[in-house]
Coordinates of C-alpha atoms and ligand atoms in Angstrom, one line a residue:
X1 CA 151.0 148.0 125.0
X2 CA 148.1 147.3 122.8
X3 CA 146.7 150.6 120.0
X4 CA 145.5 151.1 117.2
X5 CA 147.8 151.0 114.4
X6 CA 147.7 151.5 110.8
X7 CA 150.6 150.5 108.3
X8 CA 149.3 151.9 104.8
X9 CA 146.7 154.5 104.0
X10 CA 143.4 153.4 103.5
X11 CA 139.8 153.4 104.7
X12 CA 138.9 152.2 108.6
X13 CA 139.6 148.3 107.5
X14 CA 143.4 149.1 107.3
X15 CA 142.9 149.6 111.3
X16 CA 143.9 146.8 113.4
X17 CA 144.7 146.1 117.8
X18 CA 148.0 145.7 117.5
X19 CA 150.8 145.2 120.1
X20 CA 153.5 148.1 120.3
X21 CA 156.3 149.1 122.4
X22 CA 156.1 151.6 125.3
X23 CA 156.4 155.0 124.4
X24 CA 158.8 157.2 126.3
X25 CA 159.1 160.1 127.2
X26 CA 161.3 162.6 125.8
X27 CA 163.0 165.4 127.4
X28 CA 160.0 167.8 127.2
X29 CA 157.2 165.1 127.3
X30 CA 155.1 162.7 129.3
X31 CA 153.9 159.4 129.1
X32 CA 150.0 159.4 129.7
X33 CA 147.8 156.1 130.7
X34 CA 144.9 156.7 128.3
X35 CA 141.7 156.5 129.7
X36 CA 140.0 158.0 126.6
X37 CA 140.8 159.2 123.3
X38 CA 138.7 161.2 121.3
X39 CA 138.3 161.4 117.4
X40 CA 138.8 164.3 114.9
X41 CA 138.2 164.3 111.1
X42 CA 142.1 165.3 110.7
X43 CA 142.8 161.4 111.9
X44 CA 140.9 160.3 108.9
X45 CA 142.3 162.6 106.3
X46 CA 145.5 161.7 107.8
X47 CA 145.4 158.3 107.4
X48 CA 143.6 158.2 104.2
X49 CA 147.1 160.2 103.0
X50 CA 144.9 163.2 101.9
X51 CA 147.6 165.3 104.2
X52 CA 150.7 163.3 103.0
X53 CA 152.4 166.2 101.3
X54 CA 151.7 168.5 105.0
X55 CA 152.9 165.9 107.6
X56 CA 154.7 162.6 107.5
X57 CA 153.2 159.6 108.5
X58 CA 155.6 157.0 110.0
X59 CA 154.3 153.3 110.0
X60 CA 153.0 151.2 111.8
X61 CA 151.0 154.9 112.5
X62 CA 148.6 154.8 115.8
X63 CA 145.9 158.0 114.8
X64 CA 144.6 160.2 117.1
X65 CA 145.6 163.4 118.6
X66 CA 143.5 163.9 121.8
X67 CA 143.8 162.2 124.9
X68 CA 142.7 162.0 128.4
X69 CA 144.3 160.5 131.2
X70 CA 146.9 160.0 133.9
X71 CA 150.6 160.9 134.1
X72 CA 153.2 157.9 134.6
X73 CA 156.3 158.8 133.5
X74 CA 157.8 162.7 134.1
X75 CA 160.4 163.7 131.1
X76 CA 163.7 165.3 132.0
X77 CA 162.3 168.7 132.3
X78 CA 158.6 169.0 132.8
X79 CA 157.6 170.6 136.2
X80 CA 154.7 171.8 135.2
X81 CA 152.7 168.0 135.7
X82 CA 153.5 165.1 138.4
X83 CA 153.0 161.7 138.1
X84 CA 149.7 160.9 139.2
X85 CA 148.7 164.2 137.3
X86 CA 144.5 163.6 135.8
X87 CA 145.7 165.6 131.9
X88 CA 144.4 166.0 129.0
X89 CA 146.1 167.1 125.8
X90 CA 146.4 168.3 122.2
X91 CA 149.3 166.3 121.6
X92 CA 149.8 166.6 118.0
X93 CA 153.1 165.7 117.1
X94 CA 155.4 167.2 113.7
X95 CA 155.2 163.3 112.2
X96 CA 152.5 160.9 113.1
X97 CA 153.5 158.0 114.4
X98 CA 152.7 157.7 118.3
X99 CA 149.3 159.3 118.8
X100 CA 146.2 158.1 121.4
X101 CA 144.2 155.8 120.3
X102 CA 147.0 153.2 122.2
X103 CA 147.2 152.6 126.1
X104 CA 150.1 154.9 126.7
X105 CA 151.2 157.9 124.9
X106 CA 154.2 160.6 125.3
X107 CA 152.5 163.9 125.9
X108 CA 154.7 167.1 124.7
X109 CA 154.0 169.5 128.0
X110 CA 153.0 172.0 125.4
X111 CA 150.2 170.6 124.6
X112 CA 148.5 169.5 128.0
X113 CA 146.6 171.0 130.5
X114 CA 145.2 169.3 134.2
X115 CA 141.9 168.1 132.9
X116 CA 138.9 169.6 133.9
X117 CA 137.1 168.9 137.2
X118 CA 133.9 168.7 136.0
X119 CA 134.4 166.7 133.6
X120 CA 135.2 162.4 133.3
X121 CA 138.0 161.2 131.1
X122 CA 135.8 160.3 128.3
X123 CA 134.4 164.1 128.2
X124 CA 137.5 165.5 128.8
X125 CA 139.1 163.5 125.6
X126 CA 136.6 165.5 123.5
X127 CA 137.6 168.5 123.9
X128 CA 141.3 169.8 123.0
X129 CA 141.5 169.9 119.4
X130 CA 137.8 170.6 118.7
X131 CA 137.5 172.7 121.7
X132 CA 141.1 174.8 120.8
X133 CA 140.0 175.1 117.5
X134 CA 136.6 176.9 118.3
X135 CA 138.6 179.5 120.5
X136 CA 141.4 180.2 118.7
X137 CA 139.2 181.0 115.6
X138 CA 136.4 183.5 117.4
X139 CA 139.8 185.6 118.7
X140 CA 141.6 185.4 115.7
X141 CA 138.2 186.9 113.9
X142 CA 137.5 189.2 116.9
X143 CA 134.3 188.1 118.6
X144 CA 133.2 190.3 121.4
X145 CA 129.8 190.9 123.1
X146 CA 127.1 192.0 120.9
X147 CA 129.1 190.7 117.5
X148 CA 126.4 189.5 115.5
X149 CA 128.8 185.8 114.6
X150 CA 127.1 183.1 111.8
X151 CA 128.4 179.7 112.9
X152 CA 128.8 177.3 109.6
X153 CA 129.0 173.5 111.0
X154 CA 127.2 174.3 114.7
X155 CA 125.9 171.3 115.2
X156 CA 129.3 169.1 114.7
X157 CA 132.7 168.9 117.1
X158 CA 134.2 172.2 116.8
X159 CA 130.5 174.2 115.9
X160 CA 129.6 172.8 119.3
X161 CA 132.2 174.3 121.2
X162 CA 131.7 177.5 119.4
X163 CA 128.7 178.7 119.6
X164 CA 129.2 178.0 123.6
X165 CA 132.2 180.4 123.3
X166 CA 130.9 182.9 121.4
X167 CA 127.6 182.9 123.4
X168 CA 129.9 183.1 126.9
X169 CA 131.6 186.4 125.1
X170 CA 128.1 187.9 124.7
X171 CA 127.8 187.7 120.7
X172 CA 124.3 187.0 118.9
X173 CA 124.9 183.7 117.4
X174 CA 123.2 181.8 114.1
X175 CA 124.3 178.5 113.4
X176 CA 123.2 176.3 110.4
X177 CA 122.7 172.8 110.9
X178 CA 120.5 169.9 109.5
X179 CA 117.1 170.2 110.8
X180 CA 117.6 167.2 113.0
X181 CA 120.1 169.0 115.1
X182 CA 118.2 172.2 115.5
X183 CA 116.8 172.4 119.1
X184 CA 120.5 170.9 119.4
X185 CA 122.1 174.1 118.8
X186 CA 119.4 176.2 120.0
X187 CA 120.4 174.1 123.6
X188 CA 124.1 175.4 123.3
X189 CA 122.5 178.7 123.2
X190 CA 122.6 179.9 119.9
X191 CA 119.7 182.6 119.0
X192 CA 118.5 180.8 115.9
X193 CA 119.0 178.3 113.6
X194 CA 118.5 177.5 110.0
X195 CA 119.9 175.7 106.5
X196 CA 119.4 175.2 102.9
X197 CA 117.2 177.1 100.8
X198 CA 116.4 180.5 101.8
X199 CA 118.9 180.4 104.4
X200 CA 120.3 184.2 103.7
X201 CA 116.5 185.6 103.7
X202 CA 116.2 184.0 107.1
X203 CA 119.7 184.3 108.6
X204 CA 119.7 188.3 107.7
X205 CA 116.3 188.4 110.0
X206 CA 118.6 188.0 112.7
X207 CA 121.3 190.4 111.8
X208 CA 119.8 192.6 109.0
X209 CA 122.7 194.3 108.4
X210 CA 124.9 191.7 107.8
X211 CA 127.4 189.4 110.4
X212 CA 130.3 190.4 111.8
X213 CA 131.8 187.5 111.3
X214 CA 131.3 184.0 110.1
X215 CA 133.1 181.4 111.2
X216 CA 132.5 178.2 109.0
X217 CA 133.7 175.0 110.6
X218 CA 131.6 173.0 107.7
X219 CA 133.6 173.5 104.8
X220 CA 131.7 172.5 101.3
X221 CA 129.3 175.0 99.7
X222 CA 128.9 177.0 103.3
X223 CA 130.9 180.1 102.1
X224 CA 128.9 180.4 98.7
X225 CA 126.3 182.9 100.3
X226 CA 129.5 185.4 102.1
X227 CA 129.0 188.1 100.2
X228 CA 125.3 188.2 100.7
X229 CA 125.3 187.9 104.4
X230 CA 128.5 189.2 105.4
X231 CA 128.5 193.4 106.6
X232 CA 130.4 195.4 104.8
X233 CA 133.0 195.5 107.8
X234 CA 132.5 192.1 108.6
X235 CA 135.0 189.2 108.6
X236 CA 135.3 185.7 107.8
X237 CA 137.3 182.2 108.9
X238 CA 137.2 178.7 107.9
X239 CA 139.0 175.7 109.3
X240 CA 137.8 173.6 106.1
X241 CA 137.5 176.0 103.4
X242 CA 140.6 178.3 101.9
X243 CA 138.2 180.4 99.7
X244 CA 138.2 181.9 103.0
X245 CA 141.4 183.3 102.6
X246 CA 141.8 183.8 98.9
X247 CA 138.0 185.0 97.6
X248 CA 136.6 186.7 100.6
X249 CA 139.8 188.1 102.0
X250 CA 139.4 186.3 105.9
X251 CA 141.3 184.2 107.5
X252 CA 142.5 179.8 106.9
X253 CA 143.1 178.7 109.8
X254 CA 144.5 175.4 111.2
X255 CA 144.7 175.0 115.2
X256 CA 147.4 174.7 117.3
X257 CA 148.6 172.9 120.7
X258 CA 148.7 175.6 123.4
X259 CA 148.7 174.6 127.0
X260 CA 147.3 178.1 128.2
X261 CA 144.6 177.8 125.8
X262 CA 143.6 174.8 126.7
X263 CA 143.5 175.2 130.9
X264 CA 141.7 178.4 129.7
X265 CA 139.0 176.3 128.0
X266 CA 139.3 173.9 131.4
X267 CA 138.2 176.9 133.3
X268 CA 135.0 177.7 131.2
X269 CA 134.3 174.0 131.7
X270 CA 134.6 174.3 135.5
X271 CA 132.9 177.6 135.6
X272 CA 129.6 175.6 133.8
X273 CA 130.1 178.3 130.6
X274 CA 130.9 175.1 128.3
X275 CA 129.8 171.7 128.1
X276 CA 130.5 168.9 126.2
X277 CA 128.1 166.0 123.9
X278 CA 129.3 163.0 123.3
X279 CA 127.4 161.5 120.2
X280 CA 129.1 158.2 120.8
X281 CA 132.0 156.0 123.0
X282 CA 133.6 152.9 121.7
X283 CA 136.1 150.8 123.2
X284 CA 139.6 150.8 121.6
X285 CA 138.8 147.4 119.5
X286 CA 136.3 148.8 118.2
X287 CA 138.4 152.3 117.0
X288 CA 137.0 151.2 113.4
X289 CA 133.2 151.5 114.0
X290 CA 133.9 154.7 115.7
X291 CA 135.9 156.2 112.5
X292 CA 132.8 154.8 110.4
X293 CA 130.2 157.1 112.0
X294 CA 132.1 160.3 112.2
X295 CA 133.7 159.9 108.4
X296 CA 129.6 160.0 107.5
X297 CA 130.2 163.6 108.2
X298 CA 127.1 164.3 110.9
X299 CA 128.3 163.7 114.1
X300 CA 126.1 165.6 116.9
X301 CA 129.1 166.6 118.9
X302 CA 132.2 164.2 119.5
X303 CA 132.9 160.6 119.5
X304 CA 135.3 158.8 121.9
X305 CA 137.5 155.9 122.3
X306 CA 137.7 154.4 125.8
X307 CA 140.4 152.4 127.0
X308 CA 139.6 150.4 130.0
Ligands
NAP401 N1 142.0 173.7 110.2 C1 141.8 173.2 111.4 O1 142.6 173.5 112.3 C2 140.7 172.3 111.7 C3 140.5 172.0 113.1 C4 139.4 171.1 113.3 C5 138.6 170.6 112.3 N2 138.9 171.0 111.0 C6 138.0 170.5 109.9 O2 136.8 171.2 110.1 C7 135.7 170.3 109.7 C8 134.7 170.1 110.8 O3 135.4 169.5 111.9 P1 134.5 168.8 113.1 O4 135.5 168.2 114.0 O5 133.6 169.8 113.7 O6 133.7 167.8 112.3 P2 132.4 166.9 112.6 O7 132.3 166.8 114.1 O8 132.4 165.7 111.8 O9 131.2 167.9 112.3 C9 130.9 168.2 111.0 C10 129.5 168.9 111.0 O10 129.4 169.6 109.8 C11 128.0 169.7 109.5 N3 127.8 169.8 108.1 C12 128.1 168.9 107.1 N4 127.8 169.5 105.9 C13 127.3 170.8 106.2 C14 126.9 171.8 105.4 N5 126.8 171.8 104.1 N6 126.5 173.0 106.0 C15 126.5 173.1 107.4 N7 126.9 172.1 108.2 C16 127.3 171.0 107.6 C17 127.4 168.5 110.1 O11 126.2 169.0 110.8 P3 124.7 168.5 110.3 O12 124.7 167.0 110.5 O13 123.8 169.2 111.2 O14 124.6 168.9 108.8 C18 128.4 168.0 111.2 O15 127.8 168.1 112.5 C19 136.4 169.0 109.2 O16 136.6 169.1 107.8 C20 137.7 169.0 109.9 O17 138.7 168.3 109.3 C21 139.9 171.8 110.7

């Protein structure tokens, strides 16, 4: 089959089409015909060996960890799918080796879910890791209607998918994003926007007595202004930052596959409650390009690789 496939860490020039063996699948796993693939940040950390010492890499490595498609092959035990099945999946692995951006991938069940209806393949591959992410962190910080949530990083992948979530559960949202993707957010329903200087000033007009929670998906300098804008009962999570954790006493949080999560988020899809953007679509030969544009850090949604 023909994927992606890296064989030292590096930059998007050490990607290459390459020719591979079949994947099969295993006793609890799949094979999938990919019809899209969709791109996370973790791909490029990976493969630039940033995450060496946290996951092994096995060469010749094919990145990627989301995937939409069709079922082909049925594992030993995996009732829960058919072949013919229209899946898509979180299907991160404990080594990466065998991941989506190839023509066929083995799916662990655990991590798939039938793709949303209303969505194509190329949607649908935008959503599980980004999409997971957004949810599990709003539970784990306990969003429910009326919170008053700040969204760090609204405008990007997971930001995106949040501040749809959090909206659905009846919070008051702020997101901060660049001033190009303003209106952007505002679309995905968030009550106001804003960033840079004199962002706690405006973002405390919103909730003048501090957030609830704040949820930063952003990473960089996003938590320096926690204290400031956080209540004094409020909480606060970060995919990207562990001061998080260790200065403001929240939560560091890294997602996980979960098949009931994700037909969850498939239903909030179907029910029209969340919606995807996809700020770009490349075919698989051109996996590079698409690394290039989301590693500049301002993607307006997802980016996708399609195979045809
Ligand atoms: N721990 C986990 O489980 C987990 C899961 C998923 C992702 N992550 C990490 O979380 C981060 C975001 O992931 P993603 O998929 O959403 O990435 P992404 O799609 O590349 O989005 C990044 C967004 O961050 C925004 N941004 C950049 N600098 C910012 C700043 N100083 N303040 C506010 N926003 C800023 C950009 O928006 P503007 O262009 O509008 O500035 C961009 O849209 C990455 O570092 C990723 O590796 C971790």
């Amino acid at each position: 089959m023909r994927a992606i496939a890296y064989s030292e860490f590096g930059s998007a020039d050490v990607l290459s089409l390459t020719d591979l063996p079949d994947p099969h699948a295993g006793p609890d796993s799949m094979v999938v015909e990919v019809r899209a693939a969709g791109l996370n940040p973790v791909d490029y950390k990976i493969r630039q060996g940033h995450l060496d010492g946290l996951i092994d890499t096995h060469f010749p490595a094919v990145p990627g960890w989301d995937v939409s498609g069709v079922v082909v092959e049925s594992g030993l035990d995996t009732p829960e799918f058919s072949v013919g099945d229209e899946v898509f999946a979180y299907a991160r692995k404990d080594v990466v080796a065998g991941g989506t951006l190839a023509e066929r991938v083995a799916v662990p069940v655990r991590t798939a879910a039938l793709k949303p209806a209303a969505l194509d393949h190329e949607q649908a591959a935008s959503v599980p890791l980004a999409g997971l992410t957004a949810l599990q962190v709003l539970r784990r910080l306990g969003v429910t209607k009326d919170s008053c949530v700040l969204i760090h990083g609204a405008s990007g992948g997971v930001g995106s998918f949040a501040v749809q979530i959090a909206r659905h559960l009846g919070a008051h949202v702020v997101g901060t994003a660049s001033d190009r993707n303003h209106d952007y957010v505002c679309d995905l329903g968030a009550d106001h926007v804003t960033y840079g200087e004199g962002l706690v000033e405006r973002a405390l007009r919103s909730c003048p007595t501090g957030f609830d929670v704040i949820a930063d998906f952003a990473g960089g300098s996003s938590l320096d202004n926690t204290v400031a804008l956080l209540s004094p009962t409020g909480v606060v999570g970060s995919i990207a930052d562990p001061r998080a954790r260790t200065e403001f006493g929240g939560h560091y949080i890294w997602v996980r596959p979960d098949a009931s999560d994700l037909a969850h988020l498939a239903r909030l899809i179907d029910d029209g409650h969340v919606n995807v953007h996809l700020d770009g679509v490349y075919p698989l030969q051109r996996a590079a390009d698409a690394y290039r544009e989301l590693e500049g850090g301002h993607t307006r949604g997802k980016i996708v690789v399609t195979i045809p």
